[in-house]
CSV table of C-alpha atoms in Angstrom, one decimal:
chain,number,residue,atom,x,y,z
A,1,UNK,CA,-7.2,5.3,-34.7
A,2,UNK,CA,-9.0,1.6,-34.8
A,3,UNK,CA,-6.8,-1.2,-33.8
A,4,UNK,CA,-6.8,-2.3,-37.2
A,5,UNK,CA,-5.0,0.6,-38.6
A,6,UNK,CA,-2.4,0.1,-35.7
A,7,UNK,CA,-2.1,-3.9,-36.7
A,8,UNK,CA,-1.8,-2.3,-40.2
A,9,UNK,CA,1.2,0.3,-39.6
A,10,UNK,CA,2.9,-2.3,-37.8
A,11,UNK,CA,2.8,-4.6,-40.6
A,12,UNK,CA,4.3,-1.9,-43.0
A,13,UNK,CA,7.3,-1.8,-40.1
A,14,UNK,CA,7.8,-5.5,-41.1
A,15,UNK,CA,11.9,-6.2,-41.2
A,16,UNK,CA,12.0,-9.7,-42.1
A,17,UNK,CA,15.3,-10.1,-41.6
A,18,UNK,CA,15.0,-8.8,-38.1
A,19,UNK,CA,11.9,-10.8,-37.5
A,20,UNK,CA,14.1,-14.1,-38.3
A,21,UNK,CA,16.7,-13.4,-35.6
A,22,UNK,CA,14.6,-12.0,-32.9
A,23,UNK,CA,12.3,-15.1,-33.2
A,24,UNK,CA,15.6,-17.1,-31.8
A,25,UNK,CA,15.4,-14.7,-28.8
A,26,UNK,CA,12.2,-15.7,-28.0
A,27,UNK,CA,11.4,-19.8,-28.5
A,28,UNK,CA,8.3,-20.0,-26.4
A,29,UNK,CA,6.9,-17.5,-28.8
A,30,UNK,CA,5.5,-19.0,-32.1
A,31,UNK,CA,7.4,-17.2,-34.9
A,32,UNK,CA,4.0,-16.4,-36.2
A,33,UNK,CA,3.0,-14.1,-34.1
A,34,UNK,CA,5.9,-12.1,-34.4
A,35,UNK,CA,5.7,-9.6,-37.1
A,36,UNK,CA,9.6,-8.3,-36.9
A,37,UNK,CA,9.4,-4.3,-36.0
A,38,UNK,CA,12.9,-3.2,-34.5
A,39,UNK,CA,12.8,-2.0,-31.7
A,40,UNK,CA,13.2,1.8,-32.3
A,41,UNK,CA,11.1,2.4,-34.4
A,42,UNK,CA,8.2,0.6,-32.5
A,43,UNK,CA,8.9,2.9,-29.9
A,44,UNK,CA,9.0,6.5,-32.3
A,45,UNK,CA,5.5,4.9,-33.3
A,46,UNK,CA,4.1,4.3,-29.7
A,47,UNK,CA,5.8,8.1,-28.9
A,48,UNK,CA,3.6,9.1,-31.8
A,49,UNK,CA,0.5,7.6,-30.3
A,50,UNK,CA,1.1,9.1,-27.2
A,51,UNK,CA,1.3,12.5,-28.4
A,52,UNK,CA,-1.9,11.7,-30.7
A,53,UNK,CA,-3.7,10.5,-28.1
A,54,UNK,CA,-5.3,8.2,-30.3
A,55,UNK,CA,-4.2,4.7,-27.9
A,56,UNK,CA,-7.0,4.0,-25.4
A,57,UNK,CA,-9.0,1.5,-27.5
A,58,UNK,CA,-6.0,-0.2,-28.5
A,59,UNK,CA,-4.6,-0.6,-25.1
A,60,UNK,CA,-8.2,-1.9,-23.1
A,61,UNK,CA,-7.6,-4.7,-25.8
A,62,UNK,CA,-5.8,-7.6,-24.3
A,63,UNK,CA,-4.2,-10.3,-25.2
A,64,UNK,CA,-2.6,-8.9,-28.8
A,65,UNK,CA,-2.4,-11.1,-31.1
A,66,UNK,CA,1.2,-10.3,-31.9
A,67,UNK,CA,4.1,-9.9,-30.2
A,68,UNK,CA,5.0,-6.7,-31.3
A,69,UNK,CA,1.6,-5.3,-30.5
A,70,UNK,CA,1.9,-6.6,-26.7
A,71,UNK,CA,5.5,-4.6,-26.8
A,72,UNK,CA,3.8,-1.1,-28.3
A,73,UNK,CA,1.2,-1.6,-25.5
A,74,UNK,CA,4.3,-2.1,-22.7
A,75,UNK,CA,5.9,0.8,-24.4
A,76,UNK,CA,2.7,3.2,-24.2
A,77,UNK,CA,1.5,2.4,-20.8
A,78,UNK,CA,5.3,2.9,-19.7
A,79,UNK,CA,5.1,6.9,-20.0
A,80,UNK,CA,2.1,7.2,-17.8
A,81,UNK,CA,3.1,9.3,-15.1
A,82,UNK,CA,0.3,8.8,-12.3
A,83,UNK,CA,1.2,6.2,-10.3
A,84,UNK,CA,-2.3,4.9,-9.5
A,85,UNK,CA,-3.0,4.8,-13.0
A,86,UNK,CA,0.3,2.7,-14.3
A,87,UNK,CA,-0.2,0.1,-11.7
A,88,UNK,CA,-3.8,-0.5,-12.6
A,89,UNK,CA,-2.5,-0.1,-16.4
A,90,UNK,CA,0.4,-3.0,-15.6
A,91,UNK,CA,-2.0,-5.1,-12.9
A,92,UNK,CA,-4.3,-5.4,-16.3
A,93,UNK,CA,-1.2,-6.2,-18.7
A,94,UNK,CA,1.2,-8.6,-16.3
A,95,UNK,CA,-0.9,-11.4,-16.9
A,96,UNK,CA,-0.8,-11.6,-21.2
A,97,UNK,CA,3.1,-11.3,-20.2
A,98,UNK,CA,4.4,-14.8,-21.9
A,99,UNK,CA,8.3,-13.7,-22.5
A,100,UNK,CA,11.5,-12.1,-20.9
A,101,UNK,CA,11.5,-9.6,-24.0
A,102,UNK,CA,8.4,-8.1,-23.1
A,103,UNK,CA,8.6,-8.3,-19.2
A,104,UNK,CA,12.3,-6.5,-19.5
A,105,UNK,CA,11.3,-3.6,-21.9
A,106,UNK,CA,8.2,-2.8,-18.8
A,107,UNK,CA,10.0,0.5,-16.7
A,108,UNK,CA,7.6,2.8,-15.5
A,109,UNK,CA,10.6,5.6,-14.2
A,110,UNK,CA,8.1,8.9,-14.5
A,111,UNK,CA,5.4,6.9,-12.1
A,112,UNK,CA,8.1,4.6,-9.8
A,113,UNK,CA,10.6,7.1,-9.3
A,114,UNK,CA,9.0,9.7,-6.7
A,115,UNK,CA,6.6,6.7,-5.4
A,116,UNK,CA,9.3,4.3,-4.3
A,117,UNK,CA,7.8,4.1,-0.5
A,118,UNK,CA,4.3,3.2,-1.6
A,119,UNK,CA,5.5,1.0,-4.7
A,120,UNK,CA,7.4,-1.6,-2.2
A,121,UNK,CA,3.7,-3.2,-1.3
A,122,UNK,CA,3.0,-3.7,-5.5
A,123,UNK,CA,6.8,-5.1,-5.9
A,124,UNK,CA,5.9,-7.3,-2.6
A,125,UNK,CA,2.5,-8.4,-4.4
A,126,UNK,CA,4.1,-9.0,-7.9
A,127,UNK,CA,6.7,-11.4,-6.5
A,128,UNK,CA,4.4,-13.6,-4.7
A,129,UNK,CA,2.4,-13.8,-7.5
A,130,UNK,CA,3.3,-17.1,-8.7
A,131,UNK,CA,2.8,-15.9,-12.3
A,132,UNK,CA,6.2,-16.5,-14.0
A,133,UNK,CA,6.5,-12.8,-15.7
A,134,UNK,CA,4.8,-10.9,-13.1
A,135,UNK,CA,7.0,-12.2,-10.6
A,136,UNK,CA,10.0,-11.4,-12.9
A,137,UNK,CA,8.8,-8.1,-13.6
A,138,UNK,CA,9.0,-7.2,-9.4
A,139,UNK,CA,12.2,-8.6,-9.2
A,140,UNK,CA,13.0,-6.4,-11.7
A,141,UNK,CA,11.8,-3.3,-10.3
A,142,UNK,CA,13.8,-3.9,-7.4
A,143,UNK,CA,16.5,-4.1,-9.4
A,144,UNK,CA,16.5,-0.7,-11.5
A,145,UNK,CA,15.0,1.2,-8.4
A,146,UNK,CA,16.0,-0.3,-4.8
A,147,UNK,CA,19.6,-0.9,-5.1
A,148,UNK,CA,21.2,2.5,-4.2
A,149,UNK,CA,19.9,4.9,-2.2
A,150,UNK,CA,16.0,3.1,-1.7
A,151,UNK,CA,18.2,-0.4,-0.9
A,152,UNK,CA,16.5,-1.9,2.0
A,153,UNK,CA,18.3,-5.5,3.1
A,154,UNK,CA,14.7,-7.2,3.6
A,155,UNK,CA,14.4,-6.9,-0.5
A,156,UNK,CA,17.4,-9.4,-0.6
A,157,UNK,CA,15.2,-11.5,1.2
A,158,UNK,CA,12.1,-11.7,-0.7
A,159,UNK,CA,14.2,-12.5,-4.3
A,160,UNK,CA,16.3,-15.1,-2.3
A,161,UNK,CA,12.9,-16.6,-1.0
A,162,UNK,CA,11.3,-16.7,-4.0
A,163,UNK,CA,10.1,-20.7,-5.1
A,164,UNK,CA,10.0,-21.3,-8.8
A,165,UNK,CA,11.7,-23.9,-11.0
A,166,UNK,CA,11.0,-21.8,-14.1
A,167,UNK,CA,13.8,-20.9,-15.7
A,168,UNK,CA,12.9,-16.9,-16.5
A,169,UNK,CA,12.4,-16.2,-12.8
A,170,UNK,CA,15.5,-18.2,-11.9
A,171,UNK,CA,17.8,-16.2,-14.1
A,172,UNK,CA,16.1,-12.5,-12.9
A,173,UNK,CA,16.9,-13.7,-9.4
A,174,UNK,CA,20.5,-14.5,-10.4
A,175,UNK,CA,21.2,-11.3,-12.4
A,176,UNK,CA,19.6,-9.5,-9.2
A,177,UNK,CA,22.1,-10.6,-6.9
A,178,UNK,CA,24.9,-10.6,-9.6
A,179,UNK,CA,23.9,-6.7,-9.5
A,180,UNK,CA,23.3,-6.4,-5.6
A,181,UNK,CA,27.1,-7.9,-5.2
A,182,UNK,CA,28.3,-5.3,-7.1
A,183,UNK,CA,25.9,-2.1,-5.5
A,184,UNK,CA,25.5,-3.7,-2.0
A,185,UNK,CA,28.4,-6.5,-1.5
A,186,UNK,CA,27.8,-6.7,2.8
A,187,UNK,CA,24.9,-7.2,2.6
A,188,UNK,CA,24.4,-9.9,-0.2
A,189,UNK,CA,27.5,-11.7,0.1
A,190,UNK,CA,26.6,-14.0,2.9
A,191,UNK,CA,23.6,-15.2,0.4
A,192,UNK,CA,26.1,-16.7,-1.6
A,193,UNK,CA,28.5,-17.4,1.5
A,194,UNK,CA,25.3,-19.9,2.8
A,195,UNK,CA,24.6,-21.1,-0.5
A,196,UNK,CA,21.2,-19.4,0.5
A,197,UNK,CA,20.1,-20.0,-3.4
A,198,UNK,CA,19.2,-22.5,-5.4
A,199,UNK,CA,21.8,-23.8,-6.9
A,200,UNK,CA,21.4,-23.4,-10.2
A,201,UNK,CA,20.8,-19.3,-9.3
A,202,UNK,CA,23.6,-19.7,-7.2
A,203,UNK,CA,25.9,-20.7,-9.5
A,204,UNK,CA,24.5,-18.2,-12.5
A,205,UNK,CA,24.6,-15.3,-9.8
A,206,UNK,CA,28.4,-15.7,-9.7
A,207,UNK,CA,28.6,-16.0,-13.2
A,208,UNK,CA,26.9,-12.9,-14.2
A,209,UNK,CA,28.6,-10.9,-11.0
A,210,UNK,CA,32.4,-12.1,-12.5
A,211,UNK,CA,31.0,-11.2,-16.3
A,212,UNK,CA,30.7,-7.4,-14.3
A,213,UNK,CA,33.1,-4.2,-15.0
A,214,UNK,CA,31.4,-2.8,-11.8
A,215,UNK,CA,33.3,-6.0,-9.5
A,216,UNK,CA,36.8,-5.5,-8.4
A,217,UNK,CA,38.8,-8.6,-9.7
A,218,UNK,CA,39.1,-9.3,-5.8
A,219,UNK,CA,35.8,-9.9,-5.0
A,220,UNK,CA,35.6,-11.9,-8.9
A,221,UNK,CA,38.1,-14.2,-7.1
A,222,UNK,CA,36.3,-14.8,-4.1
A,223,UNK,CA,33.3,-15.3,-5.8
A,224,UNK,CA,34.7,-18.3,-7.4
A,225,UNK,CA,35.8,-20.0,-4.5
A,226,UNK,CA,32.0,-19.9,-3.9
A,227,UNK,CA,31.3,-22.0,-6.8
């Protein structure tokens, strides 16, 4: 299957309707590069090219042109199981990243999940990146996969260091500690304690930790004397 039949199948997925309100999501994309396929069913058509087999000229092509195209190649290269291959697969991808939809929809659970000791040096690499969605997308990772039974306190550390005034790594870093309050409370409380955020984080972190069914409306109290 040519790229141009992929382009084409996605076009005859077009929901207008959705294309209009998922645009607003998105306002650093330009509208016209969205074509407007929800979200299921781009993902029954990337399972279908999976099991076809018929993806790997359309996913050594980078950038898409379209949003939805970058989103079918996230979707596909998220069910590769070998973990060498996915982070040379995301190393190539990261970089064409230019919105939060994208970057969120990335998890890679069948190659991260029994590689959690050797993915620490990638996460480590893709914060300190300085790119704004490859730095969001480690931040991320340590949030679906290090903060139960992987949690290590030094990965408080690296989000709380990280230096960027843009405001899609800010708000990962805030909804990272929001959720490490709530699975790991000693250890990240005395981040907020010492104000060790920016303040702007800071104050979001609290936010999104007292907008959380998994706080106890103690802590939610606390947490705004911290404001």
């Amino acid at each position: 299957m040519t790229n141009k039949d992929i382009r084409e199948h996605l076009l005859g997925l077009q929901d207008l309707g959705y294309k209009e309100f998922h645009c607003k999501l998105i306002p650093n994309v330009d509208s016209s590069r969205v074509i407007g396929v929800r979200t299921p069913m781009l993902r029954r058509y990337a399972k279908e090219l999976i099991k076809s087999g018929n993806y790997q000229e359309f996913i050594s092509e980078l950038p898409h042109e379209y949003f939805d195209e970058m989103n079918l190649h996230g979707m596909i290269i998220c069910n590769i199981s070998d973990y060498e291959e996915a982070v040379c697969e995301i190393d190539k991808f990261l970089p064409y990243v230019d919105n939060w939809a994208t970057c969120d929809l990335l998890s890679f659970k069948k190659a991260f999940k029994g590689n959690l000791g050797r993915l620490e040096h990638d996460v480590c690499r893709w914060i300190n990146s300085g790119d704004t969605y490859t730095m969001r997308f480690g931040m991320g990772v340590l949030l679906e996969f290090y903060l139960d039974e992987a949690f290590n306190p030094r990965h408080l550390e690296w989000v709380a260091t990280v230096e960027s005034d843009e405001y899609y790594v800010r708000m990962m870093q805030a909804w990272y500690f929001a959720t490490a309050i709530a699975k790991q409370y000693e250890a990240s409380i005395p981040y907020i304690e010492q104000h060790r955020l920016h303040e702007w984080t800071h104050r979001k972190a609290i936010q999104k930790a007292r907008e959380s069914f998994r706080v106890s409306d103690e802590v939610k109290a606390y947490l705004k004397s911290l404001k």
